[in-house]
Amino acid sequence: RRMMRNVLRWIAIAPAILLAWVAAFAIGIGLLDVAHRFCPPEAVVSGACTASWYAPTELAIMAFSTALAAFFIVGLSAWLAPAHRSTVAKLVTGGGIAYAIYFAAQTGLWLCFGTATAAAAVTCWRVVLRESRLAPASSNEHPATSGENRT
């Protein structure tokens, strides 16, 4: 029973990555919609906001959304993994950074690359740190605490 649950958790990682990306994308679209509502009617040309503040706001929302996607993807992947969470976080982070390089090279959105990479790296670091704290300590790593002398 436990083995079947573990298998299902491993299998769930791939769709979870897609769902995490969709969630971050939807949040970004929602934020863009909110920003567009603040656009003055005279600055709307063919449905696009031409106000001077809109382009930087749009870029900031995209940068935030890519960071959120990276956080969701790395965090959810590591959380779902029944074992080897640090390894999963590192692999997903590496794959995500490789994709982010490709995406940025194609679109020129290097700020989004930077925010996604930073969010993925920080999330991965937190997973690795947490797993290392939870790992059982080896008897060779800690000196004896009962007064015995190890030589």
Tab-separated table of N, CA and C in Angstrom:
chain	number	residue	atom	x	y	z
A	1	ARG	N	0.811	-1.203	0.000
A	1	ARG	CA	0.000	0.000	0.000
A	1	ARG	C	0.853	1.265	0.000
A	2	ARG	N	1.854	1.255	0.875
A	2	ARG	CA	2.749	2.408	0.950
A	2	ARG	C	3.538	2.576	-0.347
A	3	MET	N	3.946	1.439	-0.930
A	3	MET	CA	4.695	1.500	-2.180
A	3	MET	C	3.841	2.103	-3.294
A	4	MET	N	2.580	1.730	-3.357
A	4	MET	CA	1.680	2.275	-4.375
A	4	MET	C	1.514	3.783	-4.185
A	5	ARG	N	1.388	4.209	-2.934
A	5	ARG	CA	1.258	5.643	-2.645
A	5	ARG	C	2.522	6.391	-3.088
A	6	ASN	N	3.676	5.808	-2.836
A	6	ASN	CA	4.937	6.434	-3.259
A	6	ASN	C	5.036	6.529	-4.772
A	7	VAL	N	4.636	5.465	-5.456
A	7	VAL	CA	4.644	5.475	-6.924
A	7	VAL	C	3.733	6.588	-7.441
A	8	LEU	N	2.553	6.686	-6.851
A	8	LEU	CA	1.617	7.739	-7.278
A	8	LEU	C	2.178	9.133	-7.013
A	9	ARG	N	2.882	9.289	-5.906
A	9	ARG	CA	3.489	10.605	-5.612
A	9	ARG	C	4.567	10.943	-6.644
A	10	TRP	N	5.380	9.957	-7.025
A	10	TRP	CA	6.396	10.205	-8.055
A	10	TRP	C	5.724	10.584	-9.383
A	11	ILE	N	4.692	9.849	-9.742
A	11	ILE	CA	3.981	10.120	-10.999
A	11	ILE	C	3.317	11.490	-10.961
A	12	ALA	N	2.853	11.914	-9.801
A	12	ALA	CA	2.127	13.189	-9.666
A	12	ALA	C	3.011	14.407	-9.869
A	13	ILE	N	4.315	14.245	-9.805
A	13	ILE	CA	5.201	15.409	-9.915
A	13	ILE	C	5.050	16.104	-11.268
A	14	ALA	N	5.028	15.346	-12.351
A	14	ALA	CA	4.937	15.972	-13.686
A	14	ALA	C	3.653	16.794	-13.862
A	15	PRO	N	2.470	16.239	-13.579
A	15	PRO	CA	1.275	17.078	-13.709
A	15	PRO	C	1.251	18.230	-12.707
A	16	ALA	N	1.858	18.022	-11.537
A	16	ALA	CA	1.902	19.097	-10.544
A	16	ALA	C	2.727	20.273	-11.049
A	17	ILE	N	3.800	19.983	-11.772
A	17	ILE	CA	4.606	21.052	-12.360
A	17	ILE	C	3.759	21.868	-13.326
A	18	LEU	N	3.004	21.186	-14.160
A	18	LEU	CA	2.130	21.883	-15.103
A	18	LEU	C	1.070	22.704	-14.362
A	19	LEU	N	0.448	22.129	-13.349
A	19	LEU	CA	-0.567	22.852	-12.587
A	19	LEU	C	0.022	24.051	-11.847
A	20	ALA	N	1.228	23.913	-11.332
A	20	ALA	CA	1.889	25.031	-10.652
A	20	ALA	C	2.145	26.171	-11.633
A	21	TRP	N	2.592	25.825	-12.834
A	21	TRP	CA	2.832	26.848	-13.859
A	21	TRP	C	1.514	27.525	-14.246
A	22	VAL	N	0.466	26.741	-14.442
A	22	VAL	CA	-0.841	27.298	-14.814
A	22	VAL	C	-1.349	28.233	-13.712
A	23	ALA	N	-1.175	27.842	-12.459
A	23	ALA	CA	-1.622	28.686	-11.348
A	23	ALA	C	-0.892	30.024	-11.342
A	24	ALA	N	0.426	29.993	-11.512
A	24	ALA	CA	1.200	31.240	-11.545
A	24	ALA	C	0.821	32.089	-12.758
A	25	PHE	N	0.595	31.433	-13.895
A	25	PHE	CA	0.176	32.136	-15.111
A	25	PHE	C	-1.179	32.815	-14.893
A	26	ALA	N	-2.118	32.099	-14.280
A	26	ALA	CA	-3.449	32.655	-14.016
A	26	ALA	C	-3.374	33.840	-13.064
A	27	ILE	N	-2.539	33.745	-12.052
A	27	ILE	CA	-2.352	34.871	-11.133
A	27	ILE	C	-1.788	36.067	-11.889
A	28	GLY	N	-0.818	35.826	-12.766
A	28	GLY	CA	-0.239	36.901	-13.569
A	28	GLY	C	-1.269	37.550	-14.480
A	29	ILE	N	-2.083	36.737	-15.130
A	29	ILE	CA	-3.138	37.271	-16.002
A	29	ILE	C	-4.112	38.114	-15.181
A	30	GLY	N	-4.464	37.626	-14.005
A	30	GLY	CA	-5.351	38.394	-13.127
A	30	GLY	C	-4.751	39.731	-12.729
A	31	LEU	N	-3.471	39.733	-12.404
A	31	LEU	CA	-2.797	40.986	-12.049
A	31	LEU	C	-2.725	41.935	-13.241
A	32	LEU	N	-2.483	41.399	-14.434
A	32	LEU	CA	-2.481	42.245	-15.630
A	32	LEU	C	-3.859	42.853	-15.882
A	33	ASP	N	-4.892	42.068	-15.625
A	33	ASP	CA	-6.252	42.574	-15.776
A	33	ASP	C	-6.521	43.714	-14.800
A	34	VAL	N	-6.069	43.557	-13.560
A	34	VAL	CA	-6.229	44.622	-12.566
A	34	VAL	C	-5.471	45.871	-13.014
A	35	ALA	N	-4.250	45.699	-13.473
A	35	ALA	CA	-3.462	46.846	-13.934
A	35	ALA	C	-4.143	47.535	-15.111
A	36	HIS	N	-4.694	46.750	-16.021
A	36	HIS	CA	-5.353	47.321	-17.199
A	36	HIS	C	-6.582	48.143	-16.809
A	37	ARG	N	-7.243	47.771	-15.736
A	37	ARG	CA	-8.425	48.508	-15.274
A	37	ARG	C	-8.073	49.919	-14.795
A	38	PHE	N	-6.825	50.115	-14.398
A	38	PHE	CA	-6.382	51.437	-13.952
A	38	PHE	C	-5.970	52.332	-15.121
A	39	CYS	N	-5.951	51.785	-16.302
A	39	CYS	CA	-5.558	52.560	-17.479
A	39	CYS	C	-6.656	53.580	-17.813
A	40	PRO	N	-6.288	54.860	-17.952
A	40	PRO	CA	-7.302	55.864	-18.307
A	40	PRO	C	-7.876	55.582	-19.703
A	41	PRO	N	-9.165	55.820	-19.890
A	41	PRO	CA	-9.803	55.508	-21.179
A	41	PRO	C	-9.109	56.175	-22.368
A	42	GLU	N	-8.585	57.372	-22.179
A	42	GLU	CA	-7.919	58.051	-23.295
A	42	GLU	C	-6.576	57.423	-23.662
A	43	ALA	N	-6.034	56.569	-22.762
A	43	ALA	CA	-4.759	55.910	-23.048
A	43	ALA	C	-4.950	54.514	-23.642
A	44	VAL	N	-6.187	54.094	-23.832
A	44	VAL	CA	-6.460	52.779	-24.417
A	44	VAL	C	-6.603	52.946	-25.922
A	45	VAL	N	-5.696	52.283	-26.656
A	45	VAL	CA	-5.709	52.337	-28.113
A	45	VAL	C	-5.845	50.906	-28.628
A	46	SER	N	-6.916	50.634	-29.304
A	46	SER	CA	-7.214	49.296	-29.833
A	46	SER	C	-7.123	48.228	-28.752
A	47	GLY	N	-7.570	48.560	-27.542
A	47	GLY	CA	-7.587	47.624	-26.434
A	47	GLY	C	-6.298	47.548	-25.642
A	48	ALA	N	-5.249	48.214	-26.120
A	48	ALA	CA	-3.959	48.178	-25.422
A	48	ALA	C	-3.766	49.477	-24.641
A	49	CYS	N	-3.249	49.366	-23.435
A	49	CYS	CA	-2.983	50.538	-22.603
A	49	CYS	C	-1.655	51.154	-23.037
A	50	THR	N	-1.686	52.439	-23.360
A	50	THR	CA	-0.476	53.141	-23.802
A	50	THR	C	0.027	54.118	-22.748
A	51	ALA	N	-0.522	54.054	-21.538
A	51	ALA	CA	-0.062	54.941	-20.464
A	51	ALA	C	1.410	54.649	-20.175
A	52	SER	N	2.146	55.688	-19.800
A	52	SER	CA	3.592	55.545	-19.597
A	52	SER	C	3.937	54.556	-18.480
A	53	TRP	N	3.081	54.395	-17.516
A	53	TRP	CA	3.361	53.509	-16.392
A	53	TRP	C	3.044	52.044	-16.695
A	54	TYR	N	2.306	51.788	-17.768
A	54	TYR	CA	1.799	50.437	-17.992
A	54	TYR	C	2.893	49.437	-18.386
A	55	ALA	N	3.763	49.806	-19.303
A	55	ALA	CA	4.803	48.862	-19.763
A	55	ALA	C	5.700	48.389	-18.615
A	56	PRO	N	6.200	49.301	-17.739
A	56	PRO	CA	6.997	48.808	-16.607
A	56	PRO	C	6.171	47.961	-15.628
A	57	THR	N	4.900	48.316	-15.464
A	57	THR	CA	4.026	47.540	-14.588
A	57	THR	C	3.820	46.144	-15.157
A	58	GLU	N	3.599	46.075	-16.458
A	58	GLU	CA	3.420	44.793	-17.135
A	58	GLU	C	4.665	43.918	-16.974
A	59	LEU	N	5.840	44.500	-17.143
A	59	LEU	CA	7.087	43.757	-16.987
A	59	LEU	C	7.265	43.283	-15.540
A	60	ALA	N	6.924	44.130	-14.591
A	60	ALA	CA	7.037	43.739	-13.180
A	60	ALA	C	6.098	42.578	-12.859
A	61	ILE	N	4.902	42.615	-13.402
A	61	ILE	CA	3.946	41.523	-13.178
A	61	ILE	C	4.461	40.238	-13.807
A	62	MET	N	5.021	40.317	-14.998
A	62	MET	CA	5.574	39.122	-15.638
A	62	MET	C	6.754	38.575	-14.832
A	63	ALA	N	7.609	39.467	-14.326
A	63	ALA	CA	8.757	39.031	-13.527
A	63	ALA	C	8.284	38.371	-12.230
A	64	PHE	N	7.280	38.961	-11.600
A	64	PHE	CA	6.716	38.372	-10.387
A	64	PHE	C	6.100	37.006	-10.681
A	65	SER	N	5.371	36.911	-11.767
A	65	SER	CA	4.691	35.660	-12.119
A	65	SER	C	5.679	34.542	-12.426
A	66	THR	N	6.775	34.856	-13.092
A	66	THR	CA	7.766	33.818	-13.375
A	66	THR	C	8.457	33.368	-12.088
A	67	ALA	N	8.699	34.302	-11.176
A	67	ALA	CA	9.275	33.934	-9.880
A	67	ALA	C	8.302	33.056	-9.103
A	68	LEU	N	7.033	33.414	-9.133
A	68	LEU	CA	6.009	32.635	-8.447
A	68	LEU	C	5.918	31.227	-9.037
A	69	ALA	N	5.990	31.135	-10.348
A	69	ALA	CA	5.966	29.824	-11.004
A	69	ALA	C	7.152	28.981	-10.552
A	70	ALA	N	8.331	29.571	-10.508
A	70	ALA	CA	9.524	28.835	-10.080
A	70	ALA	C	9.373	28.356	-8.638
A	71	PHE	N	8.882	29.231	-7.785
A	71	PHE	CA	8.657	28.868	-6.380
A	71	PHE	C	7.658	27.714	-6.271
A	72	PHE	N	6.537	27.839	-6.960
A	72	PHE	CA	5.518	26.782	-6.932
A	72	PHE	C	6.071	25.466	-7.479
A	73	ILE	N	6.767	25.524	-8.600
A	73	ILE	CA	7.233	24.307	-9.276
A	73	ILE	C	8.274	23.564	-8.444
A	74	VAL	N	9.286	24.277	-7.978
A	74	VAL	CA	10.331	23.615	-7.184
A	74	VAL	C	9.760	23.144	-5.846
A	75	GLY	N	9.017	24.011	-5.197
A	75	GLY	CA	8.460	23.656	-3.892
A	75	GLY	C	7.497	22.490	-3.954
A	76	LEU	N	6.589	22.520	-4.910
A	76	LEU	CA	5.596	21.446	-5.033
A	76	LEU	C	6.246	20.130	-5.442
A	77	SER	N	7.212	20.196	-6.334
A	77	SER	CA	7.914	18.970	-6.748
A	77	SER	C	8.613	18.312	-5.565
A	78	ALA	N	9.303	19.111	-4.781
A	78	ALA	CA	10.012	18.569	-3.617
A	78	ALA	C	9.030	18.070	-2.567
A	79	TRP	N	7.930	18.770	-2.383
A	79	TRP	CA	6.935	18.359	-1.394
A	79	TRP	C	6.290	17.033	-1.780
A	80	LEU	N	6.014	16.853	-3.060
A	80	LEU	CA	5.382	15.611	-3.516
A	80	LEU	C	6.325	14.416	-3.484
A	81	ALA	N	7.598	14.648	-3.691
A	81	ALA	CA	8.557	13.542	-3.747
A	81	ALA	C	8.548	12.771	-2.432
A	82	PRO	N	8.360	11.443	-2.504
A	82	PRO	CA	8.333	10.662	-1.271
A	82	PRO	C	9.727	10.448	-0.670
A	83	ALA	N	10.758	10.735	-1.445
A	83	ALA	CA	12.141	10.570	-0.987
A	83	ALA	C	13.040	11.438	-1.866
A	84	HIS	N	14.267	11.619	-1.436
A	84	HIS	CA	15.276	12.336	-2.227
A	84	HIS	C	14.808	13.753	-2.611
A	85	ARG	N	14.214	14.442	-1.673
A	85	ARG	CA	13.655	15.769	-1.961
A	85	ARG	C	14.712	16.762	-2.420
A	86	SER	N	15.882	16.714	-1.828
A	86	SER	CA	16.954	17.622	-2.251
A	86	SER	C	17.326	17.373	-3.706
A	87	THR	N	17.451	16.116	-4.058
A	87	THR	CA	17.800	15.762	-5.436
A	87	THR	C	16.713	16.218	-6.397
A	88	VAL	N	15.466	15.999	-6.027
A	88	VAL	CA	14.349	16.430	-6.864
A	88	VAL	C	14.387	17.948	-7.034
A	89	ALA	N	14.573	18.667	-5.937
A	89	ALA	CA	14.620	20.137	-6.009
A	89	ALA	C	15.763	20.602	-6.911
A	90	LYS	N	16.922	19.965	-6.799
A	90	LYS	CA	18.074	20.344	-7.634
A	90	LYS	C	17.814	20.058	-9.110
A	91	LEU	N	17.246	18.889	-9.391
A	91	LEU	CA	16.964	18.536	-10.791
A	91	LEU	C	15.910	19.463	-11.401
A	92	VAL	N	14.850	19.732	-10.652
A	92	VAL	CA	13.797	20.612	-11.159
A	92	VAL	C	14.335	22.030	-11.324
A	93	THR	N	15.154	22.480	-10.394
A	93	THR	CA	15.760	23.814	-10.509
A	93	THR	C	16.654	23.881	-11.742
A	94	GLY	N	17.496	22.872	-11.928
A	94	GLY	CA	18.374	22.852	-13.104
A	94	GLY	C	17.592	22.846	-14.406
A	95	GLY	N	16.562	22.010	-14.481
A	95	GLY	CA	15.722	21.977	-15.680
A	95	GLY	C	15.001	23.295	-15.904
A	96	GLY	N	14.520	23.877	-14.819
A	96	GLY	CA	13.826	25.160	-14.927
A	96	GLY	C	14.743	26.274	-15.389
A	97	ILE	N	15.958	26.299	-14.883
A	97	ILE	CA	16.917	27.328	-15.308
A	97	ILE	C	17.276	27.135	-16.775
A	98	ALA	N	17.454	25.889	-17.198
A	98	ALA	CA	17.742	25.634	-18.621
A	98	ALA	C	16.599	26.139	-19.493
A	99	TYR	N	15.362	25.857	-19.075
A	99	TYR	CA	14.214	26.353	-19.841
A	99	TYR	C	14.144	27.874	-19.793
A	100	ALA	N	14.439	28.462	-18.649
A	100	ALA	CA	14.390	29.924	-18.512
A	100	ALA	C	15.425	30.592	-19.425
A	101	ILE	N	16.587	29.980	-19.588
A	101	ILE	CA	17.596	30.518	-20.510
A	101	ILE	C	17.048	30.494	-21.930
A	102	TYR	N	16.478	29.376	-22.327
A	102	TYR	CA	15.894	29.260	-23.663
A	102	TYR	C	14.790	30.302	-23.860
A	103	PHE	N	13.893	30.415	-22.893
A	103	PHE	CA	12.786	31.357	-22.969
A	103	PHE	C	13.299	32.799	-23.082
A	104	ALA	N	14.259	33.150	-22.244
A	104	ALA	CA	14.800	34.517	-22.261
A	104	ALA	C	15.530	34.806	-23.567
A	105	ALA	N	16.246	33.826	-24.088
A	105	ALA	CA	16.955	34.021	-25.356
A	105	ALA	C	15.961	34.242	-26.502
A	106	GLN	N	14.813	33.582	-26.429
A	106	GLN	CA	13.802	33.724	-27.482
A	106	GLN	C	13.007	35.022	-27.368
A	107	THR	N	12.770	35.472	-26.132
A	107	THR	CA	11.881	36.619	-25.918
A	107	THR	C	12.588	37.901	-25.507
A	108	GLY	N	13.808	37.783	-25.021
A	108	GLY	CA	14.523	38.959	-24.517
A	108	GLY	C	14.078	39.361	-23.114
A	109	LEU	N	13.281	38.545	-22.468
A	109	LEU	CA	12.795	38.866	-21.118
A	109	LEU	C	13.781	38.353	-20.062
A	110	TRP	N	14.944	38.975	-20.007
A	110	TRP	CA	15.994	38.534	-19.099
A	110	TRP	C	15.671	38.848	-17.643
A	111	LEU	N	14.854	39.864	-17.408
A	111	LEU	CA	14.422	40.124	-16.034
A	111	LEU	C	13.614	38.942	-15.512
A	112	CYS	N	12.752	38.397	-16.339
A	112	CYS	CA	11.968	37.218	-15.946
A	112	CYS	C	12.883	36.025	-15.690
A	113	PHE	N	13.917	35.880	-16.502
A	113	PHE	CA	14.915	34.837	-16.268
A	113	PHE	C	15.538	35.018	-14.886
A	114	GLY	N	15.913	36.250	-14.579
A	114	GLY	CA	16.559	36.531	-13.293
A	114	GLY	C	15.665	36.239	-12.103
A	115	THR	N	14.409	36.663	-12.180
A	115	THR	CA	13.511	36.441	-11.043
A	115	THR	C	13.168	34.959	-10.897
A	116	ALA	N	12.977	34.276	-12.006
A	116	ALA	CA	12.671	32.841	-11.940
A	116	ALA	C	13.869	32.066	-11.388
A	117	THR	N	15.058	32.401	-11.860
A	117	THR	CA	16.261	31.717	-11.396
A	117	THR	C	16.490	31.965	-9.910
A	118	ALA	N	16.312	33.207	-9.490
A	118	ALA	CA	16.502	33.526	-8.068
A	118	ALA	C	15.480	32.797	-7.206
A	119	ALA	N	14.215	32.799	-7.615
A	119	ALA	CA	13.178	32.126	-6.827
A	119	ALA	C	13.413	30.622	-6.779
A	120	ALA	N	13.802	30.033	-7.904
A	120	ALA	CA	14.075	28.595	-7.935
A	120	ALA	C	15.269	28.255	-7.048
A	121	ALA	N	16.324	29.058	-7.132
A	121	ALA	CA	17.525	28.796	-6.339
A	121	ALA	C	17.245	28.917	-4.841
A	122	VAL	N	16.507	29.939	-4.447
A	122	VAL	CA	16.188	30.118	-3.032
A	122	VAL	C	15.293	28.978	-2.537
A	123	THR	N	14.309	28.606	-3.326
A	123	THR	CA	13.419	27.514	-2.936
A	123	THR	C	14.195	26.207	-2.834
A	124	CYS	N	15.056	25.951	-3.794
A	124	CYS	CA	15.887	24.744	-3.771
A	124	CYS	C	16.783	24.749	-2.531
A	125	TRP	N	17.396	25.873	-2.252
A	125	TRP	CA	18.279	25.989	-1.088
A	125	TRP	C	17.510	25.681	0.195
A	126	ARG	N	16.286	26.194	0.300
A	126	ARG	CA	15.463	25.941	1.493
A	126	ARG	C	15.124	24.444	1.613
A	127	VAL	N	14.831	23.800	0.494
A	127	VAL	CA	14.520	22.368	0.519
A	127	VAL	C	15.753	21.587	0.975
A	128	VAL	N	16.903	21.898	0.401
A	128	VAL	CA	18.144	21.196	0.760
A	128	VAL	C	18.468	21.427	2.238
A	129	LEU	N	18.330	22.661	2.684
A	129	LEU	CA	18.604	22.985	4.083
A	129	LEU	C	17.657	22.232	5.014
A	130	ARG	N	16.394	22.226	4.678
A	130	ARG	CA	15.400	21.529	5.508
A	130	ARG	C	15.679	20.030	5.534
A	131	GLU	N	15.994	19.450	4.399
A	131	GLU	CA	16.246	18.012	4.369
A	131	GLU	C	17.516	17.667	5.148
A	132	SER	N	18.520	18.508	5.069
A	132	SER	CA	19.757	18.223	5.799
A	132	SER	C	19.536	18.313	7.307
A	133	ARG	N	18.617	19.163	7.732
A	133	ARG	CA	18.300	19.260	9.169
A	133	ARG	C	17.491	18.064	9.644
A	134	LEU	N	16.703	17.486	8.757
A	134	LEU	CA	15.858	16.360	9.134
A	134	LEU	C	16.570	15.026	9.010
A	135	ALA	N	17.700	15.008	8.302
A	135	ALA	CA	18.426	13.749	8.082
A	135	ALA	C	19.014	13.251	9.397
A	136	PRO	N	18.986	11.956	9.608
A	136	PRO	CA	19.592	11.423	10.837
A	136	PRO	C	21.093	11.668	10.828
A	137	ALA	N	21.610	12.042	11.973
A	137	ALA	CA	23.040	12.341	12.083
A	137	ALA	C	23.830	11.045	12.168
A	138	SER	N	24.961	11.045	11.494
A	138	SER	CA	25.870	9.898	11.557
A	138	SER	C	26.606	9.942	12.884
A	139	SER	N	26.916	8.805	13.458
A	139	SER	CA	27.623	8.776	14.742
A	139	SER	C	29.040	9.314	14.611
A	140	ASN	N	29.574	9.355	13.406
A	140	ASN	CA	30.928	9.877	13.198
A	140	ASN	C	30.963	11.398	13.162
A	141	GLU	N	29.823	12.018	12.959
A	141	GLU	CA	29.800	13.468	12.803
A	141	GLU	C	29.747	14.210	14.129
A	142	HIS	N	29.243	13.588	15.185
A	142	HIS	CA	29.052	14.269	16.454
A	142	HIS	C	29.894	13.621	17.537
A	143	PRO	N	30.586	14.433	18.318
A	143	PRO	CA	31.368	13.845	19.420
A	143	PRO	C	30.435	13.280	20.486
A	144	ALA	N	30.965	12.377	21.256
A	144	ALA	CA	30.167	11.764	22.297
A	144	ALA	C	29.755	12.818	23.315
A	145	THR	N	28.535	12.709	23.815
A	145	THR	CA	28.047	13.696	24.781
A	145	THR	C	27.911	13.093	26.169
A	146	SER	N	28.200	11.822	26.320
A	146	SER	CA	28.016	11.168	27.619
A	146	SER	C	29.289	11.136	28.441
A	147	GLY	N	30.292	11.887	28.060
A	147	GLY	CA	31.522	11.957	28.839
A	147	GLY	C	32.580	10.993	28.354
A	148	GLU	N	32.231	10.096	27.407
A	148	GLU	CA	33.249	9.180	26.927
A	148	GLU	C	34.220	9.901	26.016
A	149	ASN	N	35.404	9.439	25.947
A	149	ASN	CA	36.454	10.080	25.163
A	149	ASN	C	36.724	9.229	23.931
A	150	ARG	N	36.558	9.800	22.770
A	150	ARG	CA	36.795	9.064	21.529
A	150	ARG	C	38.175	9.417	21.016
A	151	THR	N	39.030	8.421	20.874
A	151	THR	CA	40.364	8.676	20.329
A	151	THR	C	40.692	7.685	19.260
